[in-house]
PDB file of C-alpha atoms in Angstrom:
ATOM      1  CA  UNK D 426      83.555  95.334  20.272  1.00 40.00           C
ATOM      2  CA  UNK D 427      84.059  99.002  21.119  1.00 40.00           C
ATOM      3  CA  UNK D 428      83.692 100.195  24.698  1.00 42.00           C
ATOM      4  CA  UNK D 429      80.594 102.205  25.435  1.00 41.00           C
ATOM      5  CA  UNK D 430      81.067 105.891  26.303  1.00 38.00           C
ATOM      6  CA  UNK D 431      80.273 105.336  29.996  1.00 42.00           C
ATOM      7  CA  UNK D 432      82.949 102.657  30.439  1.00 40.00           C
ATOM      8  CA  UNK D 433      85.496 104.696  28.484  1.00 37.00           C
ATOM      9  CA  UNK D 434      84.848 107.787  30.602  1.00 35.00           C
ATOM     10  CA  UNK D 435      85.223 105.719  33.756  1.00 40.00           C
ATOM     11  CA  UNK D 436      88.494 104.233  32.524  1.00 41.00           C
ATOM     12  CA  UNK D 437      89.776 107.725  31.755  1.00 35.00           C
ATOM     13  CA  UNK D 438      88.982 108.803  35.320  1.00 36.00           C
ATOM     14  CA  UNK D 439      90.637 105.676  36.679  1.00 39.00           C
ATOM     15  CA  UNK D 440      93.898 106.018  34.820  1.00 42.00           C
ATOM     16  CA  UNK D 441      94.155 109.760  35.262  1.00 37.00           C
ATOM     17  CA  UNK D 442      93.720 109.363  39.002  1.00 39.00           C
ATOM     18  CA  UNK D 443      96.261 106.538  39.102  1.00 41.00           C
ATOM     19  CA  UNK D 444      98.935 108.533  37.360  1.00 43.00           C
ATOM     20  CA  UNK D 445      98.097 111.945  38.823  1.00 44.00           C
ATOM     21  CA  UNK D 446     101.127 112.217  41.065  1.00 49.00           C
ATOM     22  CA  UNK D 447     103.487 111.290  38.228  1.00 54.00           C
ATOM     23  CA  UNK D 448     101.498 112.757  35.358  1.00 59.00           C
ATOM     24  CA  UNK D 449     102.161 115.597  33.030  1.00 74.00           C
ATOM     25  CA  UNK D 450      99.264 117.853  33.981  1.00 76.00           C
ATOM     26  CA  UNK D 451      98.118 118.394  30.384  1.00 83.00           C
ATOM     27  CA  UNK D 452      97.722 114.623  29.840  1.00 82.00           C
ATOM     28  CA  UNK D 453      94.491 114.702  31.839  1.00 76.00           C
ATOM     29  CA  UNK D 454      92.827 116.742  29.085  1.00 85.00           C
ATOM     30  CA  UNK D 455      93.861 114.452  26.217  1.00 88.00           C
ATOM     31  CA  UNK D 456      91.767 111.730  24.633  1.00 88.00           C
ATOM     32  CA  UNK D 457      92.450 108.160  25.738  1.00 83.00           C
ATOM     33  CA  UNK D 458      93.013 105.436  23.175  1.00 89.00           C
ATOM     34  CA  UNK D 459      92.714 101.788  24.272  1.00 89.00           C
ATOM     35  CA  UNK D 460      93.913  99.167  21.814  1.00 95.00           C
ATOM     36  CA  UNK D 461      93.495  95.463  22.601  1.00 97.00           C
ATOM     37  CA  UNK D 462      93.221  92.177  20.760  1.00 98.00           C
ATOM     38  CA  UNK D 463      89.956  91.338  22.528  1.00 98.00           C
ATOM     39  CA  UNK D 464      87.468  92.982  24.900  1.00 96.00           C
ATOM     40  CA  UNK D 465      84.652  91.583  27.016  1.00 97.00           C
ATOM     41  CA  UNK D 466      82.419  93.880  29.015  1.00 94.00           C
ATOM     42  CA  UNK D 467      79.641  93.744  31.571  1.00 94.00           C
ATOM     43  CA  UNK D 468      78.357  97.304  31.878  1.00 88.00           C
ATOM     44  CA  UNK D 469      76.199  96.638  34.947  1.00 91.00           C
ATOM     45  CA  UNK D 470      76.751  98.609  38.165  1.00 93.00           C
ATOM     46  CA  UNK D 471      79.057  95.878  39.496  1.00 95.00           C
ATOM     47  CA  UNK D 472      80.449  94.666  36.182  1.00 95.00           C
ATOM     48  CA  UNK D 473      83.847  94.785  34.633  1.00 96.00           C
ATOM     49  CA  UNK D 474      85.632  95.381  31.343  1.00 94.00           C
ATOM     50  CA  UNK D 475      88.401  92.919  30.438  1.00 97.00           C
ATOM     51  CA  UNK D 476      91.004  93.484  27.723  1.00 97.00           C
ATOM     52  CA  UNK D 477      93.226  90.605  26.544  1.00 97.00           C
ATOM     53  CA  UNK D 478      95.652  89.691  23.773  1.00 97.00           C
ATOM     54  CA  UNK D 479      97.850  92.731  24.334  1.00 98.00           C
ATOM     55  CA  UNK D 480      96.609  96.065  25.651  1.00 97.00           C
ATOM     56  CA  UNK D 481      98.053  99.494  24.922  1.00 96.00           C
ATOM     57  CA  UNK D 482      96.580 102.567  26.624  1.00 91.00           C
ATOM     58  CA  UNK D 483      97.677 106.025  25.457  1.00 92.00           C
ATOM     59  CA  UNK D 484      96.683 109.405  26.824  1.00 89.00           C
ATOM     60  CA  UNK D 485      98.924 112.353  26.047  1.00 92.00           C
ATOM     61  CA  UNK D 486     102.440 111.327  27.075  1.00 93.00           C
ATOM     62  CA  UNK D 487     101.165 108.373  29.166  1.00 89.00           C
ATOM     63  CA  UNK D 488     101.582 104.928  27.624  1.00 94.00           C
ATOM     64  CA  UNK D 489     100.724 101.660  29.384  1.00 93.00           C
ATOM     65  CA  UNK D 490     101.406  98.365  27.644  1.00 97.00           C
ATOM     66  CA  UNK D 491     100.328  95.046  29.148  1.00 98.00           C
ATOM     67  CA  UNK D 492      99.283  91.541  28.265  1.00 98.00           C
ATOM     68  CA  UNK D 493      95.825  92.206  29.732  1.00 98.00           C
ATOM     69  CA  UNK D 494      93.788  94.667  31.747  1.00 97.00           C
ATOM     70  CA  UNK D 495      90.622  94.790  33.831  1.00 95.00           C
ATOM     71  CA  UNK D 496      88.435  97.648  35.030  1.00 91.00           C
ATOM     72  CA  UNK D 497      86.096  96.665  37.884  1.00 94.00           C
ATOM     73  CA  UNK D 498      82.987  98.621  38.822  1.00 92.00           C
ATOM     74  CA  UNK D 499      81.284  98.981  42.201  1.00 94.00           C
ATOM     75  CA  UNK D 500      77.837 100.599  42.344  1.00 93.00           C
ATOM     76  CA  UNK D 501      78.354 102.076  38.874  1.00 88.00           C
ATOM     77  CA  UNK D 502      81.695 103.688  39.676  1.00 89.00           C
ATOM     78  CA  UNK D 503      85.181 102.443  38.822  1.00 86.00           C
ATOM     79  CA  UNK D 504      86.701 100.725  41.856  1.00 91.00           C
ATOM     80  CA  UNK D 505      89.875  99.073  40.575  1.00 93.00           C
ATOM     81  CA  UNK D 506      91.994  98.929  37.440  1.00 92.00           C
ATOM     82  CA  UNK D 507      94.541  96.152  36.978  1.00 96.00           C
ATOM     83  CA  UNK D 508      97.124  95.477  34.288  1.00 97.00           C
ATOM     84  CA  UNK D 509      99.149  92.254  34.032  1.00 98.00           C
ATOM     85  CA  UNK D 510     102.106  91.165  31.937  1.00 96.00           C
ATOM     86  CA  UNK D 511     105.722  90.116  32.037  1.00 90.00           C
ATOM     87  CA  UNK D 512     106.186  93.031  32.431  1.00 96.00           C
ATOM     88  CA  UNK D 513     103.533  95.722  32.367  1.00 98.00           C
ATOM     89  CA  UNK D 514     105.260  98.909  31.188  1.00 97.00           C
ATOM     90  CA  UNK D 515     104.241 102.458  32.034  1.00 94.00           C
ATOM     91  CA  UNK D 516     105.958 105.552  30.618  1.00 94.00           C
ATOM     92  CA  UNK D 517     105.008 109.175  31.164  1.00 90.00           C
ATOM     93  CA  UNK D 518     106.555 112.565  30.766  1.00 91.00           C
ATOM     94  CA  UNK D 519     106.572 114.690  33.906  1.00 87.00           C
ATOM     95  CA  UNK D 520     105.739 118.392  34.054  1.00 85.00           C
ATOM     96  CA  UNK D 521     109.459 119.259  34.149  1.00 88.00           C
ATOM     97  CA  UNK D 522     109.956 117.519  30.773  1.00 91.00           C
ATOM     98  CA  UNK D 523     111.769 114.462  32.125  1.00 92.00           C
ATOM     99  CA  UNK D 524     110.451 110.932  31.770  1.00 94.00           C
ATOM    100  CA  UNK D 525     109.367 108.391  34.362  1.00 92.00           C
ATOM    101  CA  UNK D 526     109.380 104.699  33.449  1.00 95.00           C
ATOM    102  CA  UNK D 527     107.858 101.932  35.541  1.00 95.00           C
ATOM    103  CA  UNK D 528     107.464  98.234  35.025  1.00 97.00           C
ATOM    104  CA  UNK D 529     106.116  95.350  37.076  1.00 97.00           C
ATOM    105  CA  UNK D 530     104.429  92.006  36.594  1.00 97.00           C
ATOM    106  CA  UNK D 531     101.205  93.622  37.796  1.00 97.00           C
ATOM    107  CA  UNK D 532     100.018  97.208  38.308  1.00 96.00           C
ATOM    108  CA  UNK D 533      96.815  97.845  40.287  1.00 95.00           C
ATOM    109  CA  UNK D 534      95.032 101.076  41.106  1.00 89.00           C
ATOM    110  CA  UNK D 535      92.485 101.036  43.946  1.00 92.00           C
ATOM    111  CA  UNK D 536      90.173 104.061  43.822  1.00 86.00           C
ATOM    112  CA  UNK D 537      88.842 103.713  47.382  1.00 87.00           C
ATOM    113  CA  UNK D 538      92.231 104.380  48.976  1.00 90.00           C
ATOM    114  CA  UNK D 539      93.910 106.033  45.969  1.00 88.00           C
ATOM    115  CA  UNK D 540      96.829 103.612  45.902  1.00 92.00           C
ATOM    116  CA  UNK D 541      98.901 102.382  43.012  1.00 90.00           C
ATOM    117  CA  UNK D 542     100.503  98.983  43.668  1.00 95.00           C
ATOM    118  CA  UNK D 543     103.358  97.606  41.580  1.00 96.00           C
ATOM    119  CA  UNK D 544     103.870  93.891  42.248  1.00 96.00           C
ATOM    120  CA  UNK D 545     106.479  91.442  40.998  1.00 95.00           C
ATOM    121  CA  UNK D 546     109.894  92.600  39.836  1.00 94.00           C
ATOM    122  CA  UNK D 547     108.979  96.282  39.776  1.00 95.00           C
ATOM    123  CA  UNK D 548     111.348  99.054  38.788  1.00 96.00           C
ATOM    124  CA  UNK D 549     110.623 102.776  38.683  1.00 94.00           C
ATOM    125  CA  UNK D 550     113.236 104.996  37.034  1.00 94.00           C
ATOM    126  CA  UNK D 551     113.606 108.715  36.475  1.00 91.00           C
ATOM    127  CA  UNK D 552     116.563 111.033  35.946  1.00 92.00           C
ATOM    128  CA  UNK D 553     116.844 111.313  39.745  1.00 89.00           C
ATOM    129  CA  UNK D 554     117.376 107.573  40.199  1.00 92.00           C
ATOM    130  CA  UNK D 555     115.503 104.320  40.568  1.00 94.00           C
ATOM    131  CA  UNK D 556     113.661 102.088  43.014  1.00 94.00           C
ATOM    132  CA  UNK D 557     113.145  98.363  42.517  1.00 95.00           C
ATOM    133  CA  UNK D 558     111.946  95.325  44.386  1.00 96.00           C
ATOM    134  CA  UNK D 559     109.006  92.948  44.614  1.00 96.00           C
ATOM    135  CA  UNK D 560     106.221  95.252  45.829  1.00 95.00           C
ATOM    136  CA  UNK D 561     105.645  98.992  46.052  1.00 95.00           C
ATOM    137  CA  UNK D 562     102.492 100.728  47.254  1.00 95.00           C
ATOM    138  CA  UNK D 563     102.245 104.394  46.256  1.00 90.00           C
ATOM    139  CA  UNK D 564      99.532 106.724  47.559  1.00 91.00           C
ATOM    140  CA  UNK D 565      98.693 109.063  44.670  1.00 82.00           C
ATOM    141  CA  UNK D 566      96.989 111.534  47.001  1.00 84.00           C
ATOM    142  CA  UNK D 567      99.691 111.934  49.659  1.00 88.00           C
ATOM    143  CA  UNK D 568     102.791 110.899  47.716  1.00 84.00           C
ATOM    144  CA  UNK D 569     103.635 108.343  50.412  1.00 91.00           C
ATOM    145  CA  UNK D 570     105.418 105.151  49.305  1.00 91.00           C
ATOM    146  CA  UNK D 571     106.065 101.822  50.988  1.00 94.00           C
ATOM    147  CA  UNK D 572     108.236  99.060  49.542  1.00 93.00           C
ATOM    148  CA  UNK D 573     109.537  95.763  50.869  1.00 88.00           C
ATOM    149  CA  UNK D 574     108.500  94.508  54.275  1.00 78.00           C
ATOM    150  CA  UNK D 575     107.576  91.149  52.782  1.00 82.00           C
ATOM    151  CA  UNK D 576     110.998  89.574  53.245  1.00 87.00           C
ATOM    152  CA  UNK D 577     112.312  90.760  49.881  1.00 89.00           C
ATOM    153  CA  UNK D 578     114.941  93.431  49.440  1.00 93.00           C
ATOM    154  CA  UNK D 579     114.382  96.915  48.009  1.00 95.00           C
ATOM    155  CA  UNK D 580     117.029  98.808  46.086  1.00 95.00           C
ATOM    156  CA  UNK D 581     117.059 102.595  45.749  1.00 93.00           C
ATOM    157  CA  UNK D 582     119.609 104.407  43.605  1.00 94.00           C
ATOM    158  CA  UNK D 583     119.830 108.191  43.999  1.00 93.00           C
ATOM    159  CA  UNK D 584     121.877 109.949  41.359  1.00 90.00           C
ATOM    160  CA  UNK D 585     123.947 113.026  42.215  1.00 91.00           C
ATOM    161  CA  UNK D 586     122.493 116.253  40.822  1.00 86.00           C
ATOM    162  CA  UNK D 587     125.331 116.452  38.286  1.00 86.00           C
ATOM    163  CA  UNK D 588     124.156 113.133  36.770  1.00 81.00           C
ATOM    164  CA  UNK D 589     120.437 113.972  36.644  1.00 79.00           C
ATOM    165  CA  UNK D 590     119.989 114.700  32.933  1.00 66.00           C
ATOM    166  CA  UNK D 591     116.724 115.097  31.050  1.00 49.00           C
ATOM    167  CA  UNK D 592     116.564 111.541  29.737  1.00 47.00           C
ATOM    168  CA  UNK D 593     115.498 108.721  32.019  1.00 42.00           C
ATOM    169  CA  UNK D 594     117.660 105.607  31.900  1.00 44.00           C
ATOM    170  CA  UNK D 595     116.179 102.464  30.419  1.00 45.00           C
ATOM    171  CA  UNK D 596     114.133 100.523  32.954  1.00 42.00           C
ATOM    172  CA  UNK D 597     116.072  97.674  34.496  1.00 41.00           C
ATOM    173  CA  UNK D 598     115.397  95.190  37.223  1.00 40.00           C
ATOM    174  CA  UNK D 599     117.999  95.807  39.897  1.00 40.00           C
ATOM    175  CA  UNK D 600     116.244  94.086  42.804  1.00 40.00           C
ATOM    176  CA  UNK D 601     118.670  92.676  45.334  1.00 39.00           C
ATOM    177  CA  UNK D 602     117.385  89.357  46.631  1.00 38.00           C
ATOM    178  CA  UNK D 603     119.595  88.745  49.702  1.00 32.00           C
TER     179      UNK D 603
END
């Protein structure tokens, strides 16, 4: 089953908003391709679209790969997008040409408060360093980030400028569970 144009347009808006702070600006104007083993959809005002059996979303330099994904609607507008897997992987080129990689067991984007939440063994890496732990909440509008606070440890690695090349290191899980 192919998604209808309305649901596809809403998903585009959802994912573009979720990755806006990290995104290569030109990605927003690229077509989005969603590939999944199976799709079920309820296109009502409060419905949802569910992708299972492996989901890959591509838009410009943005790639998200997950075991499954869900787009929830509220009053005809997208309200939340969720991707699950062990792990969900997100990769995107930034405007400066470097790459950002993120992975987590779950990635959620809530449109009402414009927050991206990475839950379960998350790691975000870029040439500047990495951040890892069990939960990170990132506000795509303000750039504010909160991690930890739930009893788990958070690890941040900041590379010296001399070590900040153009290639991002491979994503790794460096969470420190003390």
